Short mmCIF file of C-alpha atoms in Angstrom, two decimals:
data_model
loop_
_atom_site.label_atom_id
_atom_site.label_comp_id
_atom_site.label_asym_id
_atom_site.label_seq_id
_atom_site.Cartn_x
_atom_site.Cartn_y
_atom_site.Cartn_z
CA UNK A 1 14.20 107.91 101.37
CA UNK A 2 13.11 108.08 97.73
CA UNK A 3 15.20 110.47 95.73
CA UNK A 4 13.20 112.83 93.52
CA UNK A 5 13.42 112.67 89.77
CA UNK A 6 15.60 115.52 88.40
CA UNK A 7 15.33 116.30 84.69
CA UNK A 8 16.93 119.01 82.58
CA UNK A 9 15.43 121.27 79.92
CA UNK A 10 17.61 122.73 77.21
CA UNK A 11 17.07 125.29 74.45
CA UNK A 12 18.89 122.92 72.08
CA UNK A 13 21.10 119.87 72.15
CA UNK A 14 24.11 119.60 69.87
CA UNK A 15 27.51 117.94 69.51
CA UNK A 16 30.35 120.07 70.80
CA UNK A 17 28.01 122.52 72.51
CA UNK A 18 29.23 123.45 76.01
CA UNK A 19 25.73 123.57 77.55
CA UNK A 20 24.80 120.18 76.04
CA UNK A 21 28.00 118.63 77.36
CA UNK A 22 27.42 120.12 80.81
CA UNK A 23 23.86 118.74 80.83
CA UNK A 24 25.17 115.27 79.97
CA UNK A 25 27.72 115.40 82.79
CA UNK A 26 25.04 116.59 85.23
CA UNK A 27 22.64 113.86 84.08
CA UNK A 28 25.26 111.16 84.68
CA UNK A 29 26.17 112.65 88.07
CA UNK A 30 22.50 112.85 89.12
CA UNK A 31 21.98 109.24 88.07
CA UNK A 32 25.04 108.19 90.06
CA UNK A 33 23.48 109.94 93.08
CA UNK A 34 20.38 107.78 92.68
CA UNK A 35 18.08 110.25 90.94
CA UNK A 36 16.21 109.31 87.78
CA UNK A 37 17.32 111.92 85.26
CA UNK A 38 16.76 112.72 81.59
CA UNK A 39 17.23 115.59 79.15
CA UNK A 40 14.50 117.32 77.13
CA UNK A 41 14.65 119.82 74.26
CA UNK A 42 12.67 120.95 71.24
CA UNK A 43 13.34 118.16 68.64
CA UNK A 44 13.86 120.81 65.94
CA UNK A 45 16.87 122.04 67.90
CA UNK A 46 18.48 118.66 68.55
CA UNK A 47 21.33 117.32 66.37
CA UNK A 48 20.09 114.28 64.44
CA UNK A 49 22.94 112.19 65.88
CA UNK A 50 21.81 112.96 69.43
CA UNK A 51 18.05 112.32 69.12
CA UNK A 52 18.32 109.16 71.28
CA UNK A 53 20.00 111.00 74.15
CA UNK A 54 17.31 113.66 74.49
CA UNK A 55 13.52 113.50 74.94
CA UNK A 56 11.05 115.76 73.13
CA UNK A 57 9.98 118.89 74.98
CA UNK A 58 6.29 118.16 74.30
CA UNK A 59 6.60 114.79 76.05
CA UNK A 60 7.93 116.32 79.26
CA UNK A 61 5.37 115.84 82.03
CA UNK A 62 6.98 115.99 85.48
CA UNK A 63 5.07 115.34 88.70
CA UNK A 64 4.76 117.81 91.55
CA UNK A 65 7.56 116.08 93.51
CA UNK A 66 10.01 116.22 90.62
CA UNK A 67 12.75 118.80 90.14
CA UNK A 68 13.59 120.46 86.81
CA UNK A 69 16.80 122.21 85.88
CA UNK A 70 16.50 124.66 82.99
CA UNK A 71 19.73 125.62 81.22
CA UNK A 72 19.19 129.16 80.06
CA UNK A 73 21.26 131.14 77.56
CA UNK A 74 18.83 132.18 74.81
CA UNK A 75 15.06 132.55 74.29
CA UNK A 76 13.45 129.22 73.38
CA UNK A 77 10.16 127.27 73.60
CA UNK A 78 11.59 125.48 76.67
CA UNK A 79 10.88 128.64 78.73
CA UNK A 80 7.08 128.16 78.47
CA UNK A 81 7.43 124.51 79.47
CA UNK A 82 9.63 125.45 82.43
CA UNK A 83 7.20 128.06 83.73
CA UNK A 84 4.27 125.59 83.66
CA UNK A 85 6.05 122.88 85.62
CA UNK A 86 4.21 121.84 88.82
CA UNK A 87 7.35 120.65 90.66
CA UNK A 88 10.44 122.52 91.84
CA UNK A 89 12.17 124.68 89.24
CA UNK A 90 15.85 125.51 89.14
CA UNK A 91 17.22 127.98 86.62
CA UNK A 92 20.79 127.27 85.56
CA UNK A 93 22.12 130.48 84.02
CA UNK A 94 24.77 130.11 81.33
CA UNK A 95 25.02 133.75 80.29
CA UNK A 96 23.36 135.61 77.46
CA UNK A 97 25.68 137.14 74.90
CA UNK A 98 24.95 140.88 74.64
CA UNK A 99 22.72 141.39 71.60
CA UNK A 100 24.84 144.30 70.34
CA UNK A 101 27.47 141.85 69.12
CA UNK A 102 24.98 140.50 66.56
CA UNK A 103 23.62 143.84 65.30
CA UNK A 104 24.12 143.97 61.56
CA UNK A 105 25.29 140.36 61.42
CA UNK A 106 22.07 138.63 62.45
CA UNK A 107 19.10 140.79 63.40
CA UNK A 108 16.98 137.75 64.37
CA UNK A 109 19.58 136.42 66.83
CA UNK A 110 20.07 139.93 68.24
CA UNK A 111 16.31 140.06 68.83
CA UNK A 112 16.30 136.58 70.45
CA UNK A 113 19.11 137.62 72.79
CA UNK A 114 17.31 140.83 73.72
CA UNK A 115 14.14 138.85 74.47
CA UNK A 116 16.16 136.34 76.51
CA UNK A 117 17.65 139.11 78.62
CA UNK A 118 14.25 140.73 79.18
CA UNK A 119 12.72 137.36 80.16
CA UNK A 120 15.60 136.42 82.42
CA UNK A 121 14.42 138.35 85.47
CA UNK A 122 10.87 136.99 85.16
CA UNK A 123 12.05 133.38 84.75
CA UNK A 124 14.56 133.68 87.58
CA UNK A 125 11.90 135.30 89.76
CA UNK A 126 9.59 132.32 89.25
CA UNK A 127 12.27 129.68 89.87
CA UNK A 128 12.67 128.02 93.27
CA UNK A 129 16.44 128.36 92.96
CA UNK A 130 18.87 130.07 90.63
CA UNK A 131 22.23 128.54 89.88
CA UNK A 132 24.88 130.08 87.72
CA UNK A 133 27.81 128.39 85.99
CA UNK A 134 30.29 131.07 87.01
CA UNK A 135 30.66 133.87 89.54
CA UNK A 136 30.79 136.27 86.56
CA UNK A 137 27.30 135.15 85.52
CA UNK A 138 26.06 135.29 89.11
CA UNK A 139 27.22 138.91 89.35
CA UNK A 140 25.10 139.73 86.30
CA UNK A 141 22.04 138.21 87.97
CA UNK A 142 22.73 139.97 91.25
CA UNK A 143 22.98 143.28 89.38
CA UNK A 144 19.39 142.61 88.24
CA UNK A 145 18.33 142.47 91.87
CA UNK A 146 18.30 138.69 92.35
CA UNK A 147 19.53 137.38 95.64
CA UNK A 148 20.79 133.96 96.72
CA UNK A 149 22.29 133.05 93.35
CA UNK A 150 24.37 129.92 93.88
CA UNK A 151 27.36 129.05 91.70
CA UNK A 152 27.80 125.60 90.19
CA UNK A 153 30.91 126.03 88.08
CA UNK A 154 30.48 124.58 84.59
CA UNK A 155 31.50 120.92 84.84
CA UNK A 156 34.41 119.83 82.72
CA UNK A 157 34.69 116.34 81.35
CA UNK A 158 37.06 115.32 78.58
CA UNK A 159 34.24 113.34 76.90
CA UNK A 160 33.97 115.69 73.87
CA UNK A 161 37.54 114.71 73.03
CA UNK A 162 38.09 111.23 71.66
CA UNK A 163 41.04 109.35 73.19
CA UNK A 164 42.68 109.05 69.74
CA UNK A 165 43.07 111.87 67.23
CA UNK A 166 41.59 111.47 63.74
CA UNK A 167 44.43 110.18 61.46
CA UNK A 168 42.93 111.97 58.44
CA UNK A 169 43.30 115.36 60.19
CA UNK A 170 46.82 114.47 61.34
CA UNK A 171 47.90 113.47 57.82
CA UNK A 172 46.38 116.52 56.22
CA UNK A 173 48.14 118.89 58.62
CA UNK A 174 51.43 117.06 59.03
CA UNK A 175 53.62 119.92 57.68
CA UNK A 176 56.03 120.95 60.44
CA UNK A 177 54.60 124.39 61.15
CA UNK A 178 54.14 126.18 64.47
CA UNK A 179 50.43 125.77 65.01
CA UNK A 180 48.13 128.08 66.96
CA UNK A 181 44.64 126.86 67.74
CA UNK A 182 41.28 128.40 68.51
CA UNK A 183 38.22 126.24 69.20
CA UNK A 184 34.74 127.70 69.22
CA UNK A 185 31.93 128.75 66.95
CA UNK A 186 32.60 131.75 64.75
CA UNK A 187 30.50 134.35 66.54
CA UNK A 188 31.10 138.11 66.88
CA UNK A 189 31.70 138.02 70.65
CA UNK A 190 34.74 135.76 70.02
CA UNK A 191 36.51 138.71 68.34
CA UNK A 192 38.27 136.48 65.84
CA UNK A 193 39.18 139.56 63.84
CA UNK A 194 41.61 140.48 66.64
CA UNK A 195 43.12 137.00 66.54
CA UNK A 196 43.50 137.05 62.74
CA UNK A 197 45.23 140.44 62.80
CA UNK A 198 47.60 139.33 65.56
CA UNK A 199 48.35 136.10 63.72
CA UNK A 200 49.01 138.00 60.47
CA UNK A 201 51.70 140.03 62.30
CA UNK A 202 53.12 136.88 63.90
CA UNK A 203 53.20 135.00 60.60
CA UNK A 204 54.65 137.84 58.51
CA UNK A 205 57.12 139.43 60.88
CA UNK A 206 58.08 136.73 63.39
CA UNK A 207 57.48 133.21 62.16
CA UNK A 208 56.44 132.57 58.52
CA UNK A 209 56.49 128.82 59.24
CA UNK A 210 53.29 129.03 61.22
CA UNK A 211 49.56 128.55 60.85
CA UNK A 212 46.39 129.32 62.75
CA UNK A 213 43.67 126.66 62.96
CA UNK A 214 40.15 127.83 63.73
CA UNK A 215 37.99 124.86 64.66
CA UNK A 216 34.27 125.49 65.04
CA UNK A 217 31.08 125.98 63.12
CA UNK A 218 30.97 128.91 60.70
CA UNK A 219 27.19 128.63 60.37
CA UNK A 220 26.17 130.23 63.65
CA UNK A 221 26.62 133.73 62.21
CA UNK A 222 27.25 133.54 58.45
CA UNK A 223 27.62 137.31 57.92
CA UNK A 224 30.32 137.45 60.58
CA UNK A 225 32.07 134.48 58.91
CA UNK A 226 31.87 136.31 55.57
CA UNK A 227 33.50 139.37 57.14
CA UNK A 228 36.27 137.18 58.56
CA UNK A 229 36.90 135.56 55.18
CA UNK A 230 37.19 138.98 53.61
CA UNK A 231 39.58 139.99 56.40
CA UNK A 232 41.80 136.96 55.70
CA UNK A 233 41.98 138.20 52.09
CA UNK A 234 42.84 141.74 53.23
CA UNK A 235 45.60 140.40 55.48
CA UNK A 236 46.88 138.13 52.66
CA UNK A 237 47.47 135.38 55.18
CA UNK A 238 46.59 132.01 53.65
CA UNK A 239 47.87 130.20 56.72
CA UNK A 240 44.66 131.00 58.59
CA UNK A 241 42.76 127.73 58.20
CA UNK A 242 39.02 127.74 58.89
CA UNK A 243 38.53 124.07 59.65
CA UNK A 244 34.81 124.11 60.49
CA UNK A 245 33.07 121.85 62.96
CA UNK A 246 35.14 118.87 64.18
CA UNK A 247 34.17 115.40 65.37
CA UNK A 248 35.48 114.32 68.81
CA UNK A 249 38.36 112.49 67.09
CA UNK A 250 39.03 115.50 64.84
CA UNK A 251 39.02 117.86 67.81
CA UNK A 252 41.46 115.60 69.64
CA UNK A 253 43.78 115.65 66.60
CA UNK A 254 43.66 119.46 66.37
CA UNK A 255 44.70 119.76 70.01
CA UNK A 256 47.49 117.21 69.50
CA UNK A 257 48.80 119.00 66.41
CA UNK A 258 48.95 122.41 68.02
CA UNK A 259 51.67 124.25 69.91
CA UNK A 260 49.54 126.90 71.59
CA UNK A 261 45.88 127.64 72.29
CA UNK A 262 44.72 131.23 71.95
CA UNK A 263 41.40 132.96 72.54
CA UNK A 264 40.64 136.62 71.92
CA UNK A 265 37.01 136.24 72.96
CA UNK A 266 35.57 139.35 74.58
CA UNK A 267 32.50 137.82 76.18
CA UNK A 268 32.42 134.35 77.71
CA UNK A 269 30.26 133.01 80.50
CA UNK A 270 32.99 130.49 81.29
CA UNK A 271 34.83 129.03 78.19
CA UNK A 272 35.44 125.29 78.34
CA UNK A 273 37.92 125.02 75.41
CA UNK A 274 40.49 126.74 77.65
CA UNK A 275 40.28 123.74 79.98
CA UNK A 276 40.28 121.28 77.08
CA UNK A 277 43.51 122.86 75.84
CA UNK A 278 45.08 122.62 79.30
CA UNK A 279 43.92 119.00 79.51
CA UNK A 280 45.68 118.31 76.20
CA UNK A 281 48.88 119.99 77.43
CA UNK A 282 48.88 123.21 75.38
CA UNK A 283 49.96 126.56 76.79
CA UNK A 284 46.91 128.82 76.84
CA UNK A 285 46.70 132.55 76.10
CA UNK A 286 43.35 134.28 76.55
CA UNK A 287 41.89 137.74 76.76
CA UNK A 288 41.06 138.48 80.39
CA UNK A 289 37.31 138.87 79.97
CA UNK A 290 34.01 137.64 81.44
CA UNK A 291 34.17 134.20 83.03
CA UNK A 292 37.63 133.43 81.58
CA UNK A 293 39.55 134.06 84.86
CA UNK A 294 37.33 131.50 86.61
CA UNK A 295 37.80 128.88 83.90
CA UNK A 296 41.56 129.35 83.87
CA UNK A 297 41.92 129.60 87.64
CA UNK A 298 45.46 130.48 88.67
CA UNK A 299 46.85 129.21 85.40
CA UNK A 300 47.76 130.19 81.85
CA UNK A 301 48.41 133.58 80.28
CA UNK A 302 45.76 136.29 80.32
CA UNK A 303 46.09 139.68 78.65
CA UNK A 304 44.20 142.94 78.42
CA UNK A 305 44.35 145.79 75.90
CA UNK A 306 46.93 144.38 73.50
CA UNK A 307 47.28 145.65 69.94
CA UNK A 308 47.62 142.97 67.21
CA UNK A 309 51.40 143.52 67.11
CA UNK A 310 51.73 143.26 70.89
CA UNK A 311 49.65 140.10 70.94
CA UNK A 312 51.85 138.62 68.20
CA UNK A 313 54.91 139.30 70.38
CA UNK A 314 53.20 137.78 73.42
CA UNK A 315 52.50 134.61 71.40
CA UNK A 316 56.15 134.51 70.38
CA UNK A 317 57.30 135.04 73.95
CA UNK A 318 55.20 132.14 75.28
CA UNK A 319 56.37 129.86 72.48
CA UNK A 320 60.04 130.75 72.57
CA UNK A 321 60.90 131.53 76.21
CA UNK A 322 61.43 128.09 77.70
CA UNK A 323 61.41 129.31 81.31
CA UNK A 324 58.16 131.20 80.88
CA UNK A 325 56.58 128.27 79.07
CA UNK A 326 57.58 125.85 81.86
CA UNK A 327 56.10 128.21 84.41
CA UNK A 328 52.83 128.41 82.46
CA UNK A 329 52.67 124.64 81.99
CA UNK A 330 53.27 124.04 85.71
CA UNK A 331 50.41 126.39 86.55
CA UNK A 332 48.15 124.63 84.08
CA UNK A 333 49.01 121.19 85.44
CA UNK A 334 47.99 122.38 88.90
CA UNK A 335 44.74 123.75 87.47
CA UNK A 336 43.96 120.38 85.86
CA UNK A 337 44.65 118.59 89.15
CA UNK A 338 42.17 120.96 90.78
CA UNK A 339 39.59 120.22 88.06
CA UNK A 340 40.14 116.46 88.33
CA UNK A 341 39.76 116.46 92.11
CA UNK A 342 36.43 118.28 91.95
CA UNK A 343 33.57 116.37 93.59
CA UNK A 344 30.61 117.36 91.44
CA UNK A 345 28.23 114.94 93.20
CA UNK A 346 28.93 116.59 96.56
CA UNK A 347 28.45 120.09 95.11
CA UNK A 348 25.12 119.14 93.54
CA UNK A 349 23.91 117.40 96.70
CA UNK A 350 24.68 120.50 98.73
CA UNK A 351 22.91 122.77 96.22
CA UNK A 352 19.87 120.48 96.07
CA UNK A 353 19.56 120.06 99.83
CA UNK A 354 17.41 123.16 100.51
CA UNK A 355 15.14 122.31 97.57
CA UNK A 356 14.65 118.63 98.47
CA UNK A 357 14.12 119.48 102.14
CA UNK A 358 11.64 122.26 101.38
CA UNK A 359 8.81 120.79 99.34
CA UNK A 360 7.10 123.09 96.84
CA UNK A 361 4.75 125.55 98.47
CA UNK A 362 6.55 125.65 101.81
CA UNK A 363 9.32 128.01 100.77
CA UNK B 17 48.69 146.27 77.96
CA UNK B 18 48.34 144.01 80.96
CA UNK B 19 49.74 140.48 81.21
CA UNK B 20 48.93 137.90 83.87
CA UNK B 21 50.92 134.69 84.17
CA UNK B 22 49.28 132.07 86.38
CA UNK B 23 47.04 134.87 87.73
CA UNK B 24 50.02 137.01 88.74
CA UNK B 25 50.41 140.46 87.17
CA UNK B 26 53.71 140.34 85.27
CA UNK B 27 53.15 143.38 83.05
CA UNK B 28 56.11 145.22 84.57
CA UNK B 29 58.49 142.44 83.53
CA UNK B 30 57.03 141.33 80.19
CA UNK B 31 55.72 144.52 78.61
CA UNK B 32 59.24 146.09 78.23
CA UNK B 33 60.42 142.86 76.57
CA UNK B 34 57.51 143.06 74.13
CA UNK B 35 58.17 146.75 73.42
CA UNK B 36 61.89 146.03 72.79
CA UNK B 37 61.02 143.18 70.44
CA UNK B 38 58.57 145.37 68.53
CA UNK B 39 61.33 147.90 67.84
CA UNK B 40 63.53 145.27 66.21
CA UNK B 41 60.85 143.85 63.89
CA UNK B 42 60.66 144.81 60.26
CA UNK B 43 57.21 146.40 60.11
CA UNK B 44 57.39 146.61 56.28
CA UNK B 45 56.81 142.88 56.21
CA UNK B 46 53.58 143.25 58.21
CA UNK B 47 50.08 143.11 56.73
CA UNK B 48 49.27 145.85 54.21
CA UNK B 49 47.23 148.73 55.50
CA UNK B 50 43.87 149.10 53.82
CA UNK B 51 41.87 152.34 53.86
CA UNK B 52 39.37 151.97 56.73
CA UNK B 53 36.37 152.76 54.51
CA UNK B 54 37.04 149.78 52.25
CA UNK B 55 38.55 147.38 54.84
CA UNK B 56 36.67 144.20 55.73
CA UNK B 57 36.50 145.45 59.31
CA UNK B 58 34.24 148.31 58.19
CA UNK B 59 31.46 145.68 58.02
CA UNK B 60 31.46 145.72 61.83
CA UNK B 61 29.87 149.16 61.66
CA UNK B 62 26.74 147.87 59.92
CA UNK B 63 23.67 148.69 61.99
CA UNK B 64 21.35 146.14 60.39
CA UNK B 65 21.41 143.22 57.97
CA UNK B 66 20.29 145.54 55.14
CA UNK B 67 23.12 147.96 55.93
CA UNK B 68 25.57 145.03 56.05
CA UNK B 69 24.40 143.83 52.64
CA UNK B 70 24.87 147.25 51.11
CA UNK B 71 28.36 147.58 52.57
CA UNK B 72 29.31 144.03 51.52
CA UNK B 73 28.31 144.58 47.90
CA UNK B 74 30.32 147.81 47.86
CA UNK B 75 33.39 146.08 49.38
CA UNK B 76 33.20 143.14 46.98
CA UNK B 77 33.61 145.61 44.11
CA UNK B 78 37.13 146.34 45.42
CA UNK B 79 37.97 142.66 45.63
CA UNK B 80 36.90 141.39 42.23
CA UNK B 81 40.33 140.74 40.91
CA UNK B 82 42.76 138.02 41.82
CA UNK B 83 46.19 139.54 41.30
CA UNK B 84 49.19 137.65 40.00
CA UNK B 85 51.87 139.73 41.65
CA UNK B 86 54.83 137.84 43.12
CA UNK B 87 54.44 136.92 46.78
CA UNK B 88 56.81 136.06 49.62
CA UNK B 89 57.91 132.44 49.73
CA UNK B 90 58.72 131.49 53.33
CA UNK B 91 62.26 130.21 53.76
CA UNK B 92 62.81 127.45 56.30
CA UNK B 93 66.57 128.19 56.30
CA UNK B 94 69.50 125.91 55.60
CA UNK B 95 70.57 124.56 52.20
CA UNK B 96 67.38 122.56 51.72
CA UNK B 97 65.23 125.57 52.56
CA UNK B 98 67.10 127.83 50.12
CA UNK B 99 66.87 125.19 47.36
CA UNK B 100 63.13 124.82 47.90
CA UNK B 101 62.63 128.58 47.63
CA UNK B 102 64.67 128.62 44.40
CA UNK B 103 62.63 125.75 42.91
CA UNK B 104 59.37 127.48 43.85
CA UNK B 105 60.54 130.75 42.25
CA UNK B 106 61.47 128.99 39.00
CA UNK B 107 58.16 127.10 38.98
CA UNK B 108 56.26 130.36 39.47
CA UNK B 109 58.09 131.90 36.47
CA UNK B 110 57.23 128.89 34.32
CA UNK B 111 53.60 128.75 35.36
CA UNK B 112 52.89 132.46 35.39
CA UNK B 113 51.87 132.68 31.69
CA UNK B 114 49.21 129.96 32.03
CA UNK B 115 48.23 131.27 35.42
CA UNK B 116 47.62 134.78 34.08
CA UNK B 117 45.25 133.43 31.45
CA UNK B 118 43.25 131.45 33.99
CA UNK B 119 43.10 134.43 36.33
CA UNK B 120 41.98 136.70 33.47
CA UNK B 121 38.96 134.44 32.95
CA UNK B 122 38.32 134.08 36.65
CA UNK B 123 38.36 137.84 37.12
CA UNK B 124 35.80 138.28 34.34
CA UNK B 125 33.52 135.79 36.10
CA UNK B 126 34.05 137.53 39.46
CA UNK B 127 33.17 140.90 37.97
CA UNK B 128 30.02 139.47 36.39
CA UNK B 129 28.96 137.89 39.68
CA UNK B 130 29.34 141.10 41.67
CA UNK B 131 27.47 143.04 38.99
CA UNK B 132 24.66 140.48 39.09
CA UNK B 133 24.51 140.81 42.86
CA UNK B 134 24.32 144.57 42.61
CA UNK B 135 21.63 144.50 39.89
CA UNK B 136 19.62 141.98 41.90
CA UNK B 137 19.70 144.20 44.96
CA UNK B 138 18.78 147.33 43.00
CA UNK B 139 15.89 145.50 41.36
CA UNK B 140 14.65 144.19 44.70
CA UNK B 141 14.83 147.63 46.31
CA UNK B 142 12.95 149.16 43.36
CA UNK B 143 10.28 146.46 43.68
CA UNK B 144 9.91 147.10 47.43
CA UNK B 145 9.62 150.85 46.83
CA UNK B 146 6.93 150.22 44.17
CA UNK B 147 5.00 147.87 46.48
CA UNK B 148 5.21 150.30 49.40
CA UNK B 149 3.84 153.08 47.19
CA UNK B 150 1.05 150.77 46.04
CA UNK B 151 0.12 149.85 49.64
CA UNK B 152 0.06 153.53 50.57
CA UNK B 153 -2.19 154.27 47.59
CA UNK B 154 -4.59 151.44 48.51
CA UNK B 155 -4.72 152.56 52.12
CA UNK B 156 -5.59 156.12 51.05
CA UNK B 157 -8.49 154.80 48.93
CA UNK B 158 -10.18 153.22 52.00
#
């Protein structure tokens, strides 16, 4: 039996982007299952370093027997392409950040997110199947009246992390300080202001020999980044280091240098850095929000409704209570075993079965 | 506050420990409180980019000056730690005179920059108002 071609459409394709990494893992898995598979995105939204790994959206011309997966998280020109496809269409929903987070910081992005949410029901309604990368996201779709939303948990692969940490980063940050780490773009839904306030209390009242590393692009919402810089000044806490975007080797070094990973993000569809941190052996603390419980599984530390001072004490507790730390690390090791033993090929085959066995027009 | 360890609710055990620890901390060492209307976090209340810009320019006015007040030098403890703190304190005393002069100049530049920003915005708003009035006038002529 000839296996159908299965391609993926993306709104953009960038280094360190969770959706891009997931698409790469899916492409490799699909190829290993015997399907021809490629990625396509608007060239204006593809990182220059990744141009070879991704075809141009305008060149995408699938046949009626082909299958297309569309990774959806924001309004983009890929939507029009997806809706005109003659073959089977699968929407992969990655969550749309509520537009309210961007009000005042970036009116254009807020508008794009609003449009994306309005379009979501139409696009999903026209797709032959709807997959979601977490149960949290699926619940959102079901609340819109969609039925038969299937969950394909966001695949995790350690590929974004180089095997060896960047020596330049290691040398620059070699001072023996207790290091807390956050990885992710600086966007309002990440609630970095909560993290900075908690860290200021930790640094000033509990452990002055400490620093907070924030690794991720500060260009995705410049007005929010400006607010955070002003906040660092207000808190008079120079040990908050905004490191910017990191290469795979740089990212690896940041994880290796750190003692604890912390996320105060309020809205996440899934949150892969939590798994990266577990993979690199760091205890993880995260706000219990959105798709975070699914990403963390039965592992790590999750909190709700903590003031900055309380969060600072929780950080201290996890770092200083050896018994608690061992318990957390044991839980995280089990979670990583679970992630490693996942059979993505089998999951995809099972999800594709009804689509491959029901040619377009017969459903 | 709710705390889950490995997906198990442990609030009952850990929250009292956190509360006890909070009572023993010296809160005077914590971050300074800033009046909410001039705090950086007030930018979160901006309803649009224009509103954000207006608030930002107002807040920058309060942050023009780099101060040269003494600051806490973290002490790692032990003889070496105490010596390092002493050396840093002496260095700060020696450098303060030169430092104050540099900061004086820097603060002048900062003040000029924020004034320029404010003038630029006022000029742009005046221009927009003039153009809007002109458009209205032209539309009425039709």
